[in-house]
Amino acid sequence: MPQKHKVSLIPGDGIGPEVTLATQKIIDATGVNIEWEICEAGAKVFKKGLGTGVPRETVDSIIRNKVALKGPLETPVGFGEKSANVTLRKMFDTYGNIRPISEFAGINTPYSGRGIDIVIVRENVEDLYAGIEHMQSPGVAQCLKLISRKGCEKIIRLAFEFARSEGRKMVHCATKANIMKATEGLMKRTFEEIAKEYPDIESHHIIVDNCAHQMVKKPEQFDVIVTTNMNGDILSDLGSALIGGLGFAPGANIGDQFSIFEAVHGSAPKYAGKNVINPTAVLLSGVMMLRHLGEFEAAKLIDNALLTTLAADKVLTRDIVGDTGAASTTQYTDAIIGNLGKMYSEYKDRNYHPIKMPHIRQDQDFVRVSKRGVNGIDLFIETDKPVVQFAKELELAAANSTMKLKMISSRGVRVYPAEQGATPDLTDSFSCRFVSKEIHTDVKDADIIHLLQKVEPHVRWSHIEKLNEFDGVAGYSKSHGED
Ligand code: NAD
């Protein structure tokens, strides 16, 4: 008897039910023993008034089964605050989003024949997608980009382990570390350290904008690319366009305990119920799920049946051939089922192995230091007064404080003391850097509270950031023009 698996199946919204049904039929036809537990999430759930879009029964099903296959979910305008997709990723801590981008025989693109075979390993729970946003003033918005050393270690180790599981030989890390030295730089530094533990795999850092450029110019040079959440989102959509579009871009959300498999694409509402869309992306997500479940033979059967259908039989959906001669979703599904058991001559067998999930220390204080201090604060304020006027007021307000005003910046550019050159176009939001009057003297919380009380009559303040120093290294950036 084949091993029995239980999988939570979320059909989802728009084209979701069609693509997940096609996938379920093809997987079942391979003979693997899967009991599918059908679960709700997305638009219908939001409309019933549940703000998360994910009902308790669905959460319980995934907790029980540990594995889910999911169609795309919509966040209908006017219902719910957060995306149900992001909620699921966070709720099940699926910190790694693996997105393969490979050329398919039979799908003609400007890149055909170049052998594109890239996997983007995207960090899935941190970065700007934590969605921590605040209005600094009525006209200035802020989004917090949180990156942790622990999160970096997890995703980078996962990328290397994934590369090993597929016999891949090279990992690039794509960041914007040249600009965001603390956040993106943490990813780069962690990558460079951890890469040394994987001497069998070539490793390179690449600036993310150059990575996008190189992916268009010479995509075949890449193997695995590990990157932060937003970079990965953009690079993987770019990548899918190189190989025939979103209809061919699968994905897996992987965590220590739970895995959710889903396509990169969304619910494409205008094609819903028309039996015209391409189910390949969700099918290939299902193939990734089969490998995750250890069903390597069934995965290989589907890969070969798919390639035979595309390249030998030339059965293609509307997104590839347009209206004339296109196979419907159901005809395409039946053709793949009919080809199960046929091997495609150019199939590249990767000798897949299960991914060895990295074990990372669970400690909350993942990075410990022996010495720490606070050199001052950045005080974020709102005012429409001229800079020199409120700067003088703040200097006077700080006269009896342990801190002095060092400088004021507007969106990262120093405006006081004034820089030479063009005056930046100002908003009503400023960051005022106060530092300790005595070098090497720690600023205490009581000093900060005292300063805030003195400042309050002159400007509105929205928040402060402490200027932390850890083991003698400043934990904050300098503004453009700051010495
Ligand atoms: P989309 O991916 O749904 O569709 C964009 C276009 O891509 C479609 O109009 C269609 O031309 C093409 N396309 C996508 N999937 C296809 C397929 N399987 N076969 C053929 N063509 C396909 O993107 P969108 O229109 O920006 O988003 C629609 C909804 O989906 C939104 O509510 C969005 O929030 C949601 N969404 C969900 C997910 C997810 O569940 N993971 C991801 C992205 C978007």
mmCIF file with all atom_site columns, N, CA, C and O in Angstrom, residues 381-414:
data_model
loop_
_atom_site.group_PDB
_atom_site.id
_atom_site.type_symbol
_atom_site.label_atom_id
_atom_site.label_alt_id
_atom_site.label_comp_id
_atom_site.label_asym_id
_atom_site.label_entity_id
_atom_site.label_seq_id
_atom_site.pdbx_PDB_ins_code
_atom_site.Cartn_x
_atom_site.Cartn_y
_atom_site.Cartn_z
_atom_site.occupancy
_atom_site.B_iso_or_equiv
_atom_site.pdbx_formal_charge
_atom_site.auth_seq_id
_atom_site.auth_comp_id
_atom_site.auth_asym_id
_atom_site.auth_atom_id
_atom_site.pdbx_PDB_model_num
ATOM 1   N N  . ILE A 1 381 ? 9.908  64.587 14.360 1.00 0.00 ? 381 ILE A N  1
ATOM 2   C CA . ILE A 1 381 ? 8.941  65.646 14.696 1.00 0.00 ? 381 ILE A CA 1
ATOM 3   C C  . ILE A 1 381 ? 8.166  66.103 13.465 1.00 0.00 ? 381 ILE A C  1
ATOM 4   O O  . ILE A 1 381 ? 8.563  65.850 12.321 1.00 0.00 ? 381 ILE A O  1
ATOM 5   N N  . GLU A 1 382 ? 7.056  66.803 13.770 1.00 0.00 ? 382 GLU A N  1
ATOM 6   C CA . GLU A 1 382 ? 6.259  67.405 12.706 1.00 0.00 ? 382 GLU A CA 1
ATOM 7   C C  . GLU A 1 382 ? 6.183  68.905 13.000 1.00 0.00 ? 382 GLU A C  1
ATOM 8   O O  . GLU A 1 382 ? 5.835  69.295 14.114 1.00 0.00 ? 382 GLU A O  1
ATOM 9   N N  . THR A 1 383 ? 6.551  69.722 12.035 1.00 0.00 ? 383 THR A N  1
ATOM 10  C CA . THR A 1 383 ? 6.415  71.170 12.218 1.00 0.00 ? 383 THR A CA 1
ATOM 11  C C  . THR A 1 383 ? 6.399  71.868 10.862 1.00 0.00 ? 383 THR A C  1
ATOM 12  O O  . THR A 1 383 ? 6.996  71.381 9.904  1.00 0.00 ? 383 THR A O  1
ATOM 13  N N  . ASP A 1 384 ? 5.700  73.015 10.800 1.00 0.00 ? 384 ASP A N  1
ATOM 14  C CA . ASP A 1 384 ? 5.749  73.802 9.563  1.00 0.00 ? 384 ASP A CA 1
ATOM 15  C C  . ASP A 1 384 ? 6.560  75.081 9.766  1.00 0.00 ? 384 ASP A C  1
ATOM 16  O O  . ASP A 1 384 ? 6.553  75.981 8.936  1.00 0.00 ? 384 ASP A O  1
ATOM 17  N N  . LYS A 1 385 ? 7.299  75.135 10.910 1.00 0.00 ? 385 LYS A N  1
ATOM 18  C CA . LYS A 1 385 ? 8.136  76.322 11.148 1.00 0.00 ? 385 LYS A CA 1
ATOM 19  C C  . LYS A 1 385 ? 9.368  76.273 10.247 1.00 0.00 ? 385 LYS A C  1
ATOM 20  O O  . LYS A 1 385 ? 9.817  75.169 9.889  1.00 0.00 ? 385 LYS A O  1
ATOM 21  N N  . PRO A 1 386 ? 9.996  77.424 9.942  1.00 0.00 ? 386 PRO A N  1
ATOM 22  C CA . PRO A 1 386 ? 11.265 77.396 9.204  1.00 0.00 ? 386 PRO A CA 1
ATOM 23  C C  . PRO A 1 386 ? 12.315 76.626 9.999  1.00 0.00 ? 386 PRO A C  1
ATOM 24  O O  . PRO A 1 386 ? 12.324 76.679 11.245 1.00 0.00 ? 386 PRO A O  1
ATOM 25  N N  . VAL A 1 387 ? 13.214 75.927 9.297  1.00 0.00 ? 387 VAL A N  1
ATOM 26  C CA . VAL A 1 387 ? 14.167 75.038 9.965  1.00 0.00 ? 387 VAL A CA 1
ATOM 27  C C  . VAL A 1 387 ? 15.009 75.787 11.002 1.00 0.00 ? 387 VAL A C  1
ATOM 28  O O  . VAL A 1 387 ? 15.139 75.345 12.153 1.00 0.00 ? 387 VAL A O  1
ATOM 29  N N  . VAL A 1 388 ? 15.553 76.950 10.612 1.00 0.00 ? 388 VAL A N  1
ATOM 30  C CA . VAL A 1 388 ? 16.450 77.651 11.528 1.00 0.00 ? 388 VAL A CA 1
ATOM 31  C C  . VAL A 1 388 ? 15.698 78.053 12.797 1.00 0.00 ? 388 VAL A C  1
ATOM 32  O O  . VAL A 1 388 ? 16.224 77.949 13.909 1.00 0.00 ? 388 VAL A O  1
ATOM 33  N N  . GLN A 1 389 ? 14.426 78.438 12.611 1.00 0.00 ? 389 GLN A N  1
ATOM 34  C CA . GLN A 1 389 ? 13.642 78.854 13.783 1.00 0.00 ? 389 GLN A CA 1
ATOM 35  C C  . GLN A 1 389 ? 13.437 77.696 14.762 1.00 0.00 ? 389 GLN A C  1
ATOM 36  O O  . GLN A 1 389 ? 13.746 77.805 15.947 1.00 0.00 ? 389 GLN A O  1
ATOM 37  N N  . PHE A 1 390 ? 12.959 76.545 14.258 1.00 0.00 ? 390 PHE A N  1
ATOM 38  C CA . PHE A 1 390 ? 12.690 75.480 15.246 1.00 0.00 ? 390 PHE A CA 1
ATOM 39  C C  . PHE A 1 390 ? 13.986 74.842 15.731 1.00 0.00 ? 390 PHE A C  1
ATOM 40  O O  . PHE A 1 390 ? 14.058 74.331 16.844 1.00 0.00 ? 390 PHE A O  1
ATOM 41  N N  . ALA A 1 391 ? 15.058 74.939 14.916 1.00 0.00 ? 391 ALA A N  1
ATOM 42  C CA . ALA A 1 391 ? 16.355 74.411 15.375 1.00 0.00 ? 391 ALA A CA 1
ATOM 43  C C  . ALA A 1 391 ? 16.822 75.200 16.597 1.00 0.00 ? 391 ALA A C  1
ATOM 44  O O  . ALA A 1 391 ? 17.268 74.625 17.595 1.00 0.00 ? 391 ALA A O  1
ATOM 45  N N  . LYS A 1 392 ? 16.685 76.525 16.523 1.00 0.00 ? 392 LYS A N  1
ATOM 46  C CA . LYS A 1 392 ? 17.095 77.370 17.655 1.00 0.00 ? 392 LYS A CA 1
ATOM 47  C C  . LYS A 1 392 ? 16.238 77.052 18.885 1.00 0.00 ? 392 LYS A C  1
ATOM 48  O O  . LYS A 1 392 ? 16.736 76.989 20.008 1.00 0.00 ? 392 LYS A O  1
ATOM 49  N N  . GLU A 1 393 ? 14.932 76.842 18.648 1.00 0.00 ? 393 GLU A N  1
ATOM 50  C CA . GLU A 1 393 ? 14.028 76.517 19.770 1.00 0.00 ? 393 GLU A CA 1
ATOM 51  C C  . GLU A 1 393 ? 14.460 75.192 20.419 1.00 0.00 ? 393 GLU A C  1
ATOM 52  O O  . GLU A 1 393 ? 14.459 75.061 21.639 1.00 0.00 ? 393 GLU A O  1
ATOM 53  N N  . LEU A 1 394 ? 14.822 74.214 19.581 1.00 0.00 ? 394 LEU A N  1
ATOM 54  C CA . LEU A 1 394 ? 15.229 72.907 20.127 1.00 0.00 ? 394 LEU A CA 1
ATOM 55  C C  . LEU A 1 394 ? 16.561 73.025 20.869 1.00 0.00 ? 394 LEU A C  1
ATOM 56  O O  . LEU A 1 394 ? 16.765 72.387 21.904 1.00 0.00 ? 394 LEU A O  1
ATOM 57  N N  . GLU A 1 395 ? 17.458 73.854 20.337 1.00 0.00 ? 395 GLU A N  1
ATOM 58  C CA . GLU A 1 395 ? 18.752 74.054 21.016 1.00 0.00 ? 395 GLU A CA 1
ATOM 59  C C  . GLU A 1 395 ? 18.527 74.651 22.407 1.00 0.00 ? 395 GLU A C  1
ATOM 60  O O  . GLU A 1 395 ? 19.129 74.212 23.397 1.00 0.00 ? 395 GLU A O  1
ATOM 61  N N  . LEU A 1 396 ? 17.633 75.638 22.449 1.00 0.00 ? 396 LEU A N  1
ATOM 62  C CA . LEU A 1 396 ? 17.328 76.249 23.760 1.00 0.00 ? 396 LEU A CA 1
ATOM 63  C C  . LEU A 1 396 ? 16.652 75.262 24.694 1.00 0.00 ? 396 LEU A C  1
ATOM 64  O O  . LEU A 1 396 ? 16.987 75.169 25.872 1.00 0.00 ? 396 LEU A O  1
ATOM 65  N N  . ALA A 1 397 ? 15.708 74.459 24.100 1.00 0.00 ? 397 ALA A N  1
ATOM 66  C CA . ALA A 1 397 ? 14.980 73.473 24.921 1.00 0.00 ? 397 ALA A CA 1
ATOM 67  C C  . ALA A 1 397 ? 15.942 72.465 25.532 1.00 0.00 ? 397 ALA A C  1
ATOM 68  O O  . ALA A 1 397 ? 15.712 71.958 26.629 1.00 0.00 ? 397 ALA A O  1
ATOM 69  N N  . ALA A 1 398 ? 17.041 72.180 24.807 1.00 0.00 ? 398 ALA A N  1
ATOM 70  C CA . ALA A 1 398 ? 17.984 71.156 25.286 1.00 0.00 ? 398 ALA A CA 1
ATOM 71  C C  . ALA A 1 398 ? 19.078 71.743 26.180 1.00 0.00 ? 398 ALA A C  1
ATOM 72  O O  . ALA A 1 398 ? 19.956 71.008 26.646 1.00 0.00 ? 398 ALA A O  1
ATOM 73  N N  . ALA A 1 399 ? 19.000 73.076 26.447 1.00 0.00 ? 399 ALA A N  1
ATOM 74  C CA . ALA A 1 399 ? 20.095 73.734 27.164 1.00 0.00 ? 399 ALA A CA 1
ATOM 75  C C  . ALA A 1 399 ? 20.408 73.066 28.508 1.00 0.00 ? 399 ALA A C  1
ATOM 76  O O  . ALA A 1 399 ? 21.572 72.855 28.849 1.00 0.00 ? 399 ALA A O  1
ATOM 77  N N  . ASN A 1 400 ? 19.364 72.698 29.252 1.00 0.00 ? 400 ASN A N  1
ATOM 78  C CA . ASN A 1 400 ? 19.605 72.073 30.569 1.00 0.00 ? 400 ASN A CA 1
ATOM 79  C C  . ASN A 1 400 ? 19.558 70.556 30.532 1.00 0.00 ? 400 ASN A C  1
ATOM 80  O O  . ASN A 1 400 ? 19.410 69.909 31.552 1.00 0.00 ? 400 ASN A O  1
ATOM 81  N N  . SER A 1 401 ? 19.655 70.023 29.292 1.00 0.00 ? 401 SER A N  1
ATOM 82  C CA . SER A 1 401 ? 19.568 68.559 29.153 1.00 0.00 ? 401 SER A CA 1
ATOM 83  C C  . SER A 1 401 ? 20.979 67.959 29.104 1.00 0.00 ? 401 SER A C  1
ATOM 84  O O  . SER A 1 401 ? 21.972 68.675 28.971 1.00 0.00 ? 401 SER A O  1
ATOM 85  N N  . THR A 1 402 ? 21.062 66.613 29.182 1.00 0.00 ? 402 THR A N  1
ATOM 86  C CA . THR A 1 402 ? 22.366 65.949 29.029 1.00 0.00 ? 402 THR A CA 1
ATOM 87  C C  . THR A 1 402 ? 22.715 65.796 27.550 1.00 0.00 ? 402 THR A C  1
ATOM 88  O O  . THR A 1 402 ? 23.784 65.319 27.215 1.00 0.00 ? 402 THR A O  1
ATOM 89  N N  . MET A 1 403 ? 21.765 66.165 26.672 1.00 0.00 ? 403 MET A N  1
ATOM 90  C CA . MET A 1 403 ? 21.995 66.011 25.226 1.00 0.00 ? 403 MET A CA 1
ATOM 91  C C  . MET A 1 403 ? 22.000 67.364 24.521 1.00 0.00 ? 403 MET A C  1
ATOM 92  O O  . MET A 1 403 ? 21.408 68.316 25.006 1.00 0.00 ? 403 MET A O  1
ATOM 93  N N  . LYS A 1 404 ? 22.665 67.389 23.354 1.00 0.00 ? 404 LYS A N  1
ATOM 94  C CA . LYS A 1 404 ? 22.636 68.608 22.528 1.00 0.00 ? 404 LYS A CA 1
ATOM 95  C C  . LYS A 1 404 ? 22.166 68.244 21.122 1.00 0.00 ? 404 LYS A C  1
ATOM 96  O O  . LYS A 1 404 ? 22.331 67.087 20.692 1.00 0.00 ? 404 LYS A O  1
ATOM 97  N N  . LEU A 1 405 ? 21.599 69.237 20.418 1.00 0.00 ? 405 LEU A N  1
ATOM 98  C CA . LEU A 1 405 ? 21.143 68.992 19.044 1.00 0.00 ? 405 LEU A CA 1
ATOM 99  C C  . LEU A 1 405 ? 22.362 68.914 18.138 1.00 0.00 ? 405 LEU A C  1
ATOM 100 O O  . LEU A 1 405 ? 23.137 69.861 18.052 1.00 0.00 ? 405 LEU A O  1
ATOM 101 N N  . LYS A 1 406 ? 22.542 67.774 17.467 1.00 0.00 ? 406 LYS A N  1
ATOM 102 C CA . LYS A 1 406 ? 23.686 67.647 16.559 1.00 0.00 ? 406 LYS A CA 1
ATOM 103 C C  . LYS A 1 406 ? 23.305 68.083 15.152 1.00 0.00 ? 406 LYS A C  1
ATOM 104 O O  . LYS A 1 406 ? 24.038 68.799 14.481 1.00 0.00 ? 406 LYS A O  1
ATOM 105 N N  . MET A 1 407 ? 22.142 67.620 14.699 1.00 0.00 ? 407 MET A N  1
ATOM 106 C CA . MET A 1 407 ? 21.714 68.000 13.352 1.00 0.00 ? 407 MET A CA 1
ATOM 107 C C  . MET A 1 407 ? 20.249 67.646 13.140 1.00 0.00 ? 407 MET A C  1
ATOM 108 O O  . MET A 1 407 ? 19.666 66.874 13.902 1.00 0.00 ? 407 MET A O  1
ATOM 109 N N  . ILE A 1 408 ? 19.703 68.213 12.073 1.00 0.00 ? 408 ILE A N  1
ATOM 110 C CA . ILE A 1 408 ? 18.309 67.924 11.694 1.00 0.00 ? 408 ILE A CA 1
ATOM 111 C C  . ILE A 1 408 ? 18.342 67.447 10.251 1.00 0.00 ? 408 ILE A C  1
ATOM 112 O O  . ILE A 1 408 ? 19.079 68.005 9.418  1.00 0.00 ? 408 ILE A O  1
ATOM 113 N N  . SER A 1 409 ? 17.556 66.411 9.962  1.00 0.00 ? 409 SER A N  1
ATOM 114 C CA . SER A 1 409 ? 17.505 65.943 8.573  1.00 0.00 ? 409 SER A CA 1
ATOM 115 C C  . SER A 1 409 ? 16.059 65.845 8.102  1.00 0.00 ? 409 SER A C  1
ATOM 116 O O  . SER A 1 409 ? 15.131 65.714 8.907  1.00 0.00 ? 409 SER A O  1
ATOM 117 N N  . SER A 1 410 ? 15.931 65.946 6.790  1.00 0.00 ? 410 SER A N  1
ATOM 118 C CA . SER A 1 410 ? 14.620 65.811 6.157  1.00 0.00 ? 410 SER A CA 1
ATOM 119 C C  . SER A 1 410 ? 14.720 64.649 5.182  1.00 0.00 ? 410 SER A C  1
ATOM 120 O O  . SER A 1 410 ? 15.515 64.707 4.230  1.00 0.00 ? 410 SER A O  1
ATOM 121 N N  . ARG A 1 411 ? 13.989 63.602 5.410  1.00 0.00 ? 411 ARG A N  1
ATOM 122 C CA . ARG A 1 411 ? 14.039 62.378 4.587  1.00 0.00 ? 411 ARG A CA 1
ATOM 123 C C  . ARG A 1 411 ? 15.473 61.930 4.321  1.00 0.00 ? 411 ARG A C  1
ATOM 124 O O  . ARG A 1 411 ? 15.851 61.636 3.202  1.00 0.00 ? 411 ARG A O  1
ATOM 125 N N  . GLY A 1 412 ? 16.284 61.951 5.389  1.00 0.00 ? 412 GLY A N  1
ATOM 126 C CA . GLY A 1 412 ? 17.650 61.408 5.296  1.00 0.00 ? 412 GLY A CA 1
ATOM 127 C C  . GLY A 1 412 ? 18.711 62.389 4.831  1.00 0.00 ? 412 GLY A C  1
ATOM 128 O O  . GLY A 1 412 ? 19.876 62.030 4.732  1.00 0.00 ? 412 GLY A O  1
ATOM 129 N N  . VAL A 1 413 ? 18.334 63.653 4.551  1.00 0.00 ? 413 VAL A N  1
ATOM 130 C CA . VAL A 1 413 ? 19.327 64.640 4.103  1.00 0.00 ? 413 VAL A CA 1
ATOM 131 C C  . VAL A 1 413 ? 19.458 65.732 5.163  1.00 0.00 ? 413 VAL A C  1
ATOM 132 O O  . VAL A 1 413 ? 18.441 66.291 5.609  1.00 0.00 ? 413 VAL A O  1
ATOM 133 N N  . ARG A 1 414 ? 20.707 66.056 5.547  1.00 0.00 ? 414 ARG A N  1
ATOM 134 C CA . ARG A 1 414 ? 20.906 67.064 6.590  1.00 0.00 ? 414 ARG A CA 1
ATOM 135 C C  . ARG A 1 414 ? 20.442 68.433 6.113  1.00 0.00 ? 414 ARG A C  1
ATOM 136 O O  . ARG A 1 414 ? 20.807 68.866 5.008  1.00 0.00 ? 414 ARG A O  1
#
